[in-house]
Amino acid sequence: MFSEKMYKLGSNRSVIRELFEYGKKRKAEVGEENVFDFSIGNPSVPSPDIVKETLIRILSEEEPTAVHGYTSAQGDPGVRKAIAENLNERFGTTFSADNFYMTCGAAASLTISVRAIITPQADEIITFAPFFTEYRVFVESQGGKLVVVPPKEPDFQIDFAELEKRITSKTAAIIINSPNNPSGVIYSKETIEGLSSLLEAKEKEYGREIYIISDEPYREISYDSKVPPFVTKYYRNTIVCYSYSKSLSLPGERIGYILVSNEMNDWKKMYAAVCGAGRALGFICAPSLFQKLITHTAGLTSDLSVYAKNRDLLYNGLTKLGFKCVYPDGAFYLFMKTSEPDTNAFCQKARKYDLLLVPADDFGCPGYVRIAYCVSTDMIQRSMKAFAELAAEYNQ
Ligand code: PLP
């Protein structure tokens, strides 16, 4: 017999994956150029040339058994040192290799961090709607309870009154994600400071640590000179979950890290718990070749300028058509209000024009859709006619 819980997880695809698969089928039917697929967060800009050049050099010059061999479970010390030095330079922090655990991307970073922190069947983890749908899977599959704070419209910063109501003696951690998938919002310095002081007060009240798990795969994708505050500078009990999937356009290579802040009391014990969770979950020794690559490219990004261009095109085009959109500060998603209360009915109508939009119900925010604009600028331009037809259905 198999696990019912895992069967359910495996047989019900996420709404995003389902739409992505539908898109593939539809493109085969009517031609790639006639489908406006805004479903998935796959970067549309290539990695910088240095990625290919470095990989070729590593493969041609370094000893194959070393290139493809196991590293330490927590990752090669060289790559962890390179990442620490890069972050210290950018953010004025004082990390060393010992604060980092290399992972297979942000998904692994999050799963490991949750496992390292919670006591199953006892603890709760809080997050904010709209949220990356997989948080529920990562928390609930490990015996935690995910508690969701409702969205604060229209700016989608944190509603502190609603958050405070949900912090209890069972709260082990808060997951934040800025720049945000799916809203595109960056938490302001004031928001991070407010969160930090509320959590410090609640730690005292309940006599336990409450950790921030800062999920940051979009850290470098921000616009208009906005820079997301670096959370370890504001809150001591912080764990950062990072990935090179988006910044360096390497989602299929599965490489990222966990940073356990050295400001945390007992950070060495937390780091050991992260190592233990990585071991328990089988997430040891992230892909060796890509660890080596990151040793040479820590801090570099793809040319992200096209996302800003896409954002402007899409935001300006859709607002002109009467759609109400959240102005994205970062990431590559536009969050748009549906023109009728039933999100799915709206998405079905959009499908008539081969516009593939993700309903935000699973993100905890019905009445919105997510439009991933990590696509070609040309597709956005061509999609405007279809959006205009959709707007006309609603007499906008
Ligand atoms: N967290 C957020 C907010 C994401 O959007 C994603 C992927 O889209 C992940 C985590 C998982 O990232 P990775 O592909 O690096 O595992």
Short mmCIF file of C-alpha atoms and ligand atoms in Angstrom, two decimals:
data_model
loop_
_atom_site.label_atom_id
_atom_site.label_comp_id
_atom_site.label_asym_id
_atom_site.label_seq_id
_atom_site.Cartn_x
_atom_site.Cartn_y
_atom_site.Cartn_z
CA MET A 1 0.00 0.00 0.00
CA PHE A 2 1.19 3.50 -0.73
CA SER A 3 0.72 6.64 1.29
CA GLU A 4 -2.68 8.23 0.61
CA LYS A 5 -1.25 11.63 1.45
CA MET A 6 1.58 11.30 -1.09
CA TYR A 7 -0.75 9.76 -3.69
CA LYS A 8 -2.96 12.86 -3.41
CA LEU A 9 0.01 15.18 -3.75
CA GLY A 10 1.38 13.29 -6.74
CA SER A 11 -1.86 12.88 -8.63
CA ASN A 12 -3.17 16.44 -8.24
CA ARG A 13 -0.90 18.69 -10.21
CA SER A 14 -0.55 22.31 -9.13
CA VAL A 15 -2.81 24.67 -11.02
CA ILE A 16 0.28 26.24 -12.64
CA ARG A 17 1.64 22.91 -13.89
CA GLU A 18 -1.80 21.95 -15.19
CA LEU A 19 -2.08 25.17 -17.17
CA PHE A 20 1.47 24.77 -18.47
CA GLU A 21 0.62 21.25 -19.74
CA TYR A 22 -2.61 22.56 -21.30
CA GLY A 23 -0.54 25.27 -23.02
CA LYS A 24 1.80 22.69 -24.55
CA LYS A 25 -1.17 20.76 -25.95
CA ARG A 26 -2.86 23.89 -27.24
CA LYS A 27 0.35 25.11 -28.94
CA ALA A 28 0.57 21.77 -30.80
CA GLU A 29 -3.03 22.30 -32.00
CA VAL A 30 -3.04 25.95 -33.06
CA GLY A 31 0.63 26.87 -33.34
CA GLU A 32 3.05 28.21 -30.75
CA GLU A 33 2.63 31.83 -31.91
CA ASN A 34 -1.13 31.77 -31.30
CA VAL A 35 -1.02 30.87 -27.62
CA PHE A 36 -0.19 33.55 -25.03
CA ASP A 37 1.22 31.42 -22.28
CA PHE A 38 1.73 33.46 -19.11
CA SER A 39 1.58 30.41 -16.85
CA ILE A 40 5.04 29.57 -15.56
CA GLY A 41 8.03 31.34 -14.01
CA ASN A 42 10.67 29.98 -16.37
CA PRO A 43 13.21 32.77 -17.05
CA SER A 44 13.10 33.97 -20.66
CA VAL A 45 16.56 35.56 -20.66
CA PRO A 46 19.60 33.31 -21.08
CA SER A 47 22.32 32.94 -18.45
CA PRO A 48 25.26 35.29 -19.06
CA ASP A 49 28.04 33.96 -21.33
CA ILE A 50 30.33 33.50 -18.35
CA VAL A 51 28.12 30.59 -17.20
CA LYS A 52 28.72 28.59 -20.39
CA GLU A 53 32.40 29.59 -20.57
CA THR A 54 33.01 28.61 -16.95
CA LEU A 55 31.21 25.29 -17.32
CA ILE A 56 33.26 24.45 -20.42
CA ARG A 57 36.48 25.40 -18.65
CA ILE A 58 35.61 23.32 -15.58
CA LEU A 59 34.67 20.33 -17.73
CA SER A 60 37.73 20.55 -19.95
CA GLU A 61 40.38 21.50 -17.39
CA GLU A 62 39.44 19.99 -14.05
CA GLU A 63 39.78 16.40 -12.93
CA PRO A 64 36.49 14.58 -13.86
CA THR A 65 36.32 12.62 -10.63
CA ALA A 66 36.51 15.90 -8.71
CA VAL A 67 34.03 17.68 -10.99
CA HIS A 68 31.41 14.97 -10.72
CA GLY A 69 32.29 13.58 -7.31
CA TYR A 70 30.50 14.09 -4.01
CA THR A 71 31.25 17.27 -2.11
CA SER A 72 30.73 17.61 1.65
CA ALA A 73 27.07 17.10 2.53
CA GLN A 74 26.63 20.84 3.17
CA GLY A 75 28.47 21.79 -0.03
CA ASP A 76 32.02 22.53 -1.06
CA PRO A 77 33.75 24.98 1.35
CA GLY A 78 35.05 27.01 -1.64
CA VAL A 79 31.61 27.86 -3.00
CA ARG A 80 30.24 28.63 0.46
CA LYS A 81 33.17 30.99 1.09
CA ALA A 82 32.65 32.71 -2.29
CA ILE A 83 28.95 33.30 -1.52
CA ALA A 84 29.72 34.58 1.99
CA GLU A 85 32.29 37.05 0.62
CA ASN A 86 29.93 38.28 -2.07
CA LEU A 87 27.07 38.89 0.38
CA ASN A 88 29.40 40.55 2.91
CA GLU A 89 30.57 42.94 0.22
CA ARG A 90 27.06 43.79 -0.92
CA PHE A 91 25.28 43.98 2.43
CA GLY A 92 27.97 44.67 5.01
CA THR A 93 27.38 41.35 6.77
CA THR A 94 29.98 39.10 8.42
CA PHE A 95 29.12 35.60 7.20
CA SER A 96 31.60 32.80 6.64
CA ALA A 97 31.39 29.52 4.75
CA ASP A 98 30.03 27.96 7.95
CA ASN A 99 26.73 29.85 7.62
CA PHE A 100 25.82 28.25 4.26
CA TYR A 101 24.28 24.96 3.22
CA MET A 102 24.13 24.33 -0.55
CA THR A 103 20.84 22.99 -1.89
CA CYS A 104 18.94 21.95 -5.01
CA GLY A 105 17.21 25.34 -5.33
CA ALA A 106 14.81 27.31 -3.17
CA ALA A 107 12.30 24.46 -2.93
CA ALA A 108 14.90 22.29 -1.20
CA SER A 109 16.07 25.25 0.89
CA LEU A 110 12.53 25.78 2.16
CA THR A 111 11.75 22.13 2.81
CA ILE A 112 14.99 21.67 4.73
CA SER A 113 14.50 24.88 6.74
CA VAL A 114 10.95 23.93 7.73
CA ARG A 115 12.12 20.47 8.77
CA ALA A 116 15.00 21.96 10.75
CA ILE A 117 12.69 24.24 12.72
CA ILE A 118 9.36 22.60 13.47
CA THR A 119 8.16 20.05 15.92
CA PRO A 120 5.65 18.01 13.86
CA GLN A 121 2.02 17.99 15.00
CA ALA A 122 2.75 20.84 17.41
CA ASP A 123 4.08 23.86 15.53
CA GLU A 124 2.60 26.37 13.14
CA ILE A 125 4.21 28.41 10.40
CA ILE A 126 2.65 31.67 9.28
CA THR A 127 2.75 33.15 5.81
CA PHE A 128 1.01 35.98 3.95
CA ALA A 129 -1.47 35.80 1.12
CA PRO A 130 -0.78 35.83 -1.73
CA PHE A 131 1.86 33.12 -1.26
CA PHE A 132 3.80 30.60 -3.39
CA THR A 133 1.47 27.61 -3.40
CA GLU A 134 4.14 25.06 -2.55
CA TYR A 135 4.56 26.51 0.98
CA ARG A 136 1.48 24.54 1.98
CA VAL A 137 3.05 21.32 0.69
CA PHE A 138 6.43 22.01 2.30
CA VAL A 139 4.87 22.74 5.71
CA GLU A 140 1.96 20.30 5.85
CA SER A 141 3.83 17.29 4.46
CA GLN A 142 6.23 17.65 7.39
CA GLY A 143 3.56 17.72 10.07
CA GLY A 144 3.33 21.49 10.46
CA LYS A 145 0.27 23.69 10.12
CA LEU A 146 0.35 26.59 7.64
CA VAL A 147 -1.48 29.64 8.94
CA VAL A 148 -2.26 32.29 6.32
CA VAL A 149 -2.56 36.02 6.99
CA PRO A 150 -5.10 37.60 4.59
CA PRO A 151 -3.85 39.99 1.92
CA LYS A 152 -3.53 43.68 2.62
CA GLU A 153 -4.93 45.48 -0.37
CA PRO A 154 -4.04 47.53 -2.29
CA ASP A 155 -0.30 47.63 -1.42
CA PHE A 156 0.15 43.98 -0.33
CA GLN A 157 2.54 44.93 2.47
CA ILE A 158 1.96 43.22 5.86
CA ASP A 159 -1.30 43.67 7.79
CA PHE A 160 0.21 43.70 11.28
CA ALA A 161 -3.12 43.56 13.13
CA GLU A 162 -4.07 40.40 11.21
CA LEU A 163 -0.59 38.94 11.71
CA GLU A 164 -0.64 39.60 15.45
CA LYS A 165 -3.97 37.78 15.83
CA ARG A 166 -2.39 34.67 14.34
CA ILE A 167 0.84 34.51 16.36
CA THR A 168 0.44 32.06 19.22
CA SER A 169 2.60 29.93 21.48
CA LYS A 170 2.66 27.41 18.59
CA THR A 171 4.23 29.80 16.07
CA ALA A 172 7.65 28.53 15.09
CA ALA A 173 8.36 30.64 12.00
CA ILE A 174 7.07 33.17 9.51
CA ILE A 175 7.75 32.68 5.79
CA ILE A 176 8.17 35.89 3.82
CA ASN A 177 8.85 36.26 0.10
CA SER A 178 10.03 39.59 -1.26
CA PRO A 179 10.13 40.38 -4.18
CA ASN A 180 6.92 38.41 -4.15
CA ASN A 181 5.58 35.65 -6.32
CA PRO A 182 2.79 36.32 -7.34
CA SER A 183 2.20 40.00 -6.43
CA GLY A 184 5.56 41.45 -7.54
CA VAL A 185 5.60 43.54 -4.34
CA ILE A 186 8.79 44.28 -2.40
CA TYR A 187 8.45 44.67 1.36
CA SER A 188 9.56 48.15 2.40
CA LYS A 189 12.17 48.84 5.08
CA GLU A 190 9.31 49.97 7.36
CA THR A 191 7.50 46.66 6.82
CA ILE A 192 10.59 44.61 7.68
CA GLU A 193 11.28 46.81 10.72
CA GLY A 194 7.66 46.45 11.85
CA LEU A 195 7.80 42.68 11.41
CA SER A 196 11.04 42.50 13.31
CA SER A 197 9.79 44.43 16.34
CA LEU A 198 6.50 42.52 16.47
CA LEU A 199 8.33 39.18 16.38
CA GLU A 200 10.83 40.27 19.04
CA ALA A 201 7.93 41.22 21.33
CA LYS A 202 6.16 37.92 20.64
CA GLU A 203 9.34 35.95 21.30
CA LYS A 204 9.47 37.54 24.74
CA GLU A 205 5.75 37.01 25.36
CA TYR A 206 5.87 33.30 24.49
CA GLY A 207 9.42 32.56 25.62
CA ARG A 208 10.39 30.91 22.36
CA GLU A 209 12.25 31.74 19.18
CA ILE A 210 10.16 32.73 16.19
CA TYR A 211 12.22 32.49 13.01
CA ILE A 212 11.85 34.39 9.77
CA ILE A 213 12.34 32.14 6.76
CA SER A 214 13.08 34.62 4.00
CA ASP A 215 12.41 33.04 0.61
CA GLU A 216 14.44 35.12 -1.85
CA PRO A 217 14.74 33.59 -5.31
CA TYR A 218 13.88 36.98 -6.85
CA ARG A 219 16.22 39.08 -4.69
CA GLU A 220 18.06 40.63 -7.65
CA ILE A 221 14.99 41.10 -9.86
CA SER A 222 13.79 44.54 -8.80
CA TYR A 223 12.95 47.74 -10.66
CA ASP A 224 13.15 51.51 -10.35
CA SER A 225 16.28 51.23 -8.14
CA LYS A 226 14.27 49.49 -5.39
CA VAL A 227 16.41 47.13 -3.31
CA PRO A 228 14.71 44.60 -1.00
CA PRO A 229 15.96 45.10 2.59
CA PHE A 230 18.43 42.36 3.54
CA VAL A 231 16.50 40.68 6.33
CA THR A 232 19.38 39.43 8.51
CA LYS A 233 20.28 43.10 9.11
CA TYR A 234 16.88 43.68 10.73
CA TYR A 235 16.05 40.44 12.50
CA ARG A 236 18.46 38.15 14.27
CA ASN A 237 16.57 34.86 13.95
CA THR A 238 16.63 34.77 10.17
CA ILE A 239 17.19 31.93 7.73
CA VAL A 240 17.50 32.91 4.06
CA CYS A 241 16.43 30.50 1.32
CA TYR A 242 18.05 31.45 -1.98
CA SER A 243 18.22 30.01 -5.45
CA TYR A 244 20.00 30.75 -8.72
CA SER A 245 16.93 29.60 -10.67
CA LYS A 246 15.72 33.10 -11.50
CA SER A 247 18.68 35.48 -11.08
CA LEU A 248 21.07 33.38 -13.16
CA SER A 249 18.37 31.66 -15.28
CA LEU A 250 19.29 28.16 -14.07
CA PRO A 251 15.98 26.69 -12.84
CA GLY A 252 16.58 23.24 -14.26
CA GLU A 253 20.04 22.90 -12.76
CA ARG A 254 18.73 22.95 -9.18
CA ILE A 255 21.22 25.05 -7.28
CA GLY A 256 20.72 27.37 -4.32
CA TYR A 257 21.57 27.67 -0.64
CA ILE A 258 20.36 28.14 2.91
CA LEU A 259 21.95 30.91 4.93
CA VAL A 260 21.71 30.57 8.72
CA SER A 261 22.39 34.06 10.05
CA ASN A 262 25.35 34.38 12.40
CA GLU A 263 23.31 36.96 14.36
CA MET A 264 21.09 34.14 15.64
CA ASN A 265 21.68 32.89 19.18
CA ASP A 266 22.87 29.32 18.89
CA TRP A 267 23.28 29.63 15.13
CA LYS A 268 25.73 26.74 15.13
CA LYS A 269 23.02 24.50 16.60
CA MET A 270 20.50 25.72 14.01
CA TYR A 271 23.08 25.07 11.30
CA ALA A 272 23.50 21.52 12.63
CA ALA A 273 19.71 21.11 12.54
CA VAL A 274 19.75 22.25 8.90
CA CYS A 275 22.44 19.64 8.17
CA GLY A 276 20.31 17.05 9.98
CA ALA A 277 17.19 17.99 8.00
CA GLY A 278 19.16 17.88 4.75
CA ARG A 279 20.36 14.43 5.72
CA ALA A 280 16.88 13.22 6.70
CA LEU A 281 15.40 14.43 3.43
CA GLY A 282 18.26 13.13 1.28
CA PHE A 283 19.20 16.65 0.20
CA ILE A 284 22.93 16.32 0.67
CA CYS A 285 25.64 17.42 -1.76
CA ALA A 286 23.91 19.77 -4.19
CA PRO A 287 24.95 19.26 -7.86
CA SER A 288 28.78 19.39 -7.86
CA LEU A 289 29.31 20.97 -11.27
CA PHE A 290 26.98 23.84 -10.44
CA GLN A 291 28.52 24.35 -7.02
CA LYS A 292 31.81 24.81 -8.88
CA LEU A 293 30.19 27.23 -11.29
CA ILE A 294 28.79 29.38 -8.48
CA THR A 295 32.28 29.62 -6.94
CA HIS A 296 33.13 31.76 -9.99
CA THR A 297 29.79 33.51 -10.53
CA ALA A 298 28.43 34.29 -7.03
CA GLY A 299 26.63 37.63 -7.26
CA LEU A 300 26.38 37.71 -11.07
CA THR A 301 23.02 37.74 -12.81
CA SER A 302 21.56 37.36 -16.28
CA ASP A 303 20.73 40.59 -18.10
CA LEU A 304 17.51 41.26 -16.22
CA SER A 305 16.64 44.49 -18.05
CA VAL A 306 14.15 42.80 -20.37
CA TYR A 307 11.88 42.05 -17.40
CA ALA A 308 11.57 45.77 -16.63
CA LYS A 309 10.67 46.40 -20.25
CA ASN A 310 8.07 43.61 -20.17
CA ARG A 311 6.63 44.92 -16.93
CA ASP A 312 6.12 48.39 -18.39
CA LEU A 313 4.56 47.08 -21.58
CA LEU A 314 2.17 44.77 -19.77
CA TYR A 315 1.24 47.07 -16.88
CA ASN A 316 0.66 50.09 -19.13
CA GLY A 317 -1.18 48.06 -21.76
CA LEU A 318 -3.51 46.32 -19.32
CA THR A 319 -4.32 49.36 -17.19
CA LYS A 320 -5.14 51.24 -20.40
CA LEU A 321 -7.64 48.47 -21.17
CA GLY A 322 -9.30 49.04 -17.81
CA PHE A 323 -7.77 46.11 -15.91
CA LYS A 324 -6.72 46.80 -12.32
CA CYS A 325 -3.15 45.66 -11.64
CA VAL A 326 -0.72 45.76 -8.72
CA TYR A 327 2.34 47.74 -9.86
CA PRO A 328 5.23 45.25 -9.64
CA ASP A 329 8.41 46.39 -7.86
CA GLY A 330 10.19 43.15 -8.61
CA ALA A 331 10.07 39.45 -9.63
CA PHE A 332 8.44 38.87 -13.03
CA TYR A 333 4.76 38.55 -12.22
CA LEU A 334 1.86 40.93 -12.69
CA PHE A 335 -1.03 40.50 -10.27
CA MET A 336 -4.28 41.53 -11.89
CA LYS A 337 -7.79 41.79 -10.49
CA THR A 338 -10.32 39.66 -12.35
CA SER A 339 -13.17 41.52 -14.04
CA GLU A 340 -15.73 39.27 -12.32
CA PRO A 341 -15.71 37.73 -8.83
CA ASP A 342 -15.36 34.13 -10.06
CA THR A 343 -11.63 33.76 -10.78
CA ASN A 344 -12.02 30.49 -12.66
CA ALA A 345 -14.81 31.82 -14.87
CA PHE A 346 -12.55 34.77 -15.75
CA CYS A 347 -9.64 32.46 -16.58
CA GLN A 348 -11.88 30.28 -18.75
CA LYS A 349 -13.01 33.35 -20.68
CA ALA A 350 -9.36 34.36 -21.11
CA ARG A 351 -8.65 30.89 -22.51
CA LYS A 352 -11.11 31.55 -25.34
CA TYR A 353 -8.52 34.06 -26.59
CA ASP A 354 -5.66 31.67 -25.80
CA LEU A 355 -4.56 33.80 -22.87
CA LEU A 356 -3.23 31.46 -20.19
CA LEU A 357 -3.52 33.20 -16.83
CA VAL A 358 -3.09 31.54 -13.44
CA PRO A 359 -6.05 31.91 -11.05
CA ALA A 360 -4.75 33.15 -7.69
CA ASP A 361 -7.16 31.14 -5.51
CA ASP A 362 -4.39 28.68 -4.60
CA PHE A 363 -2.14 31.63 -3.75
CA GLY A 364 -4.76 32.48 -1.11
CA CYS A 365 -6.07 35.44 -3.07
CA PRO A 366 -9.25 34.77 -5.06
CA GLY A 367 -10.32 37.52 -7.44
CA TYR A 368 -6.84 37.89 -8.94
CA VAL A 369 -4.78 36.23 -11.65
CA ARG A 370 -1.02 35.91 -11.96
CA ILE A 371 0.54 36.84 -15.28
CA ALA A 372 4.15 35.64 -15.58
CA TYR A 373 5.93 38.08 -17.88
CA CYS A 374 9.22 36.19 -18.13
CA VAL A 375 8.26 35.67 -21.77
CA SER A 376 9.35 37.30 -25.02
CA THR A 377 8.53 41.00 -25.38
CA ASP A 378 7.12 40.15 -28.77
CA MET A 379 4.57 37.77 -27.21
CA ILE A 380 3.42 40.48 -24.81
CA GLN A 381 2.95 42.88 -27.73
CA ARG A 382 0.98 40.31 -29.72
CA SER A 383 -1.14 39.34 -26.69
CA MET A 384 -2.58 42.85 -26.34
CA LYS A 385 -5.19 42.19 -29.03
CA ALA A 386 -6.41 39.14 -27.08
CA PHE A 387 -6.50 41.15 -23.81
CA ALA A 388 -8.49 43.85 -25.63
CA GLU A 389 -11.03 41.21 -26.72
CA LEU A 390 -11.24 39.94 -23.14
CA ALA A 391 -11.77 43.50 -21.85
CA ALA A 392 -14.51 44.03 -24.45
CA GLU A 393 -16.41 41.00 -23.04
CA TYR A 394 -16.65 42.91 -19.78
CA ASN A 395 -17.48 46.22 -21.49
CA GLN A 396 -14.30 47.75 -20.07
N1 PLP B 1 9.88 30.23 -3.84
C1 PLP B 1 9.24 30.98 -4.74
C2 PLP B 1 8.56 32.22 -4.27
C3 PLP B 1 9.23 30.65 -6.10
O1 PLP B 1 8.59 31.42 -6.97
C4 PLP B 1 9.89 29.45 -6.50
C5 PLP B 1 9.87 29.01 -7.89
O2 PLP B 1 9.22 29.55 -8.76
C6 PLP B 1 10.53 28.69 -5.52
C7 PLP B 1 10.51 29.10 -4.21
C8 PLP B 1 11.26 27.43 -5.89
O3 PLP B 1 12.44 27.78 -6.54
P1 PLP B 1 13.47 26.71 -7.12
O4 PLP B 1 13.09 26.47 -8.54
O5 PLP B 1 14.80 27.35 -7.02
O6 PLP B 1 13.34 25.50 -6.30
#
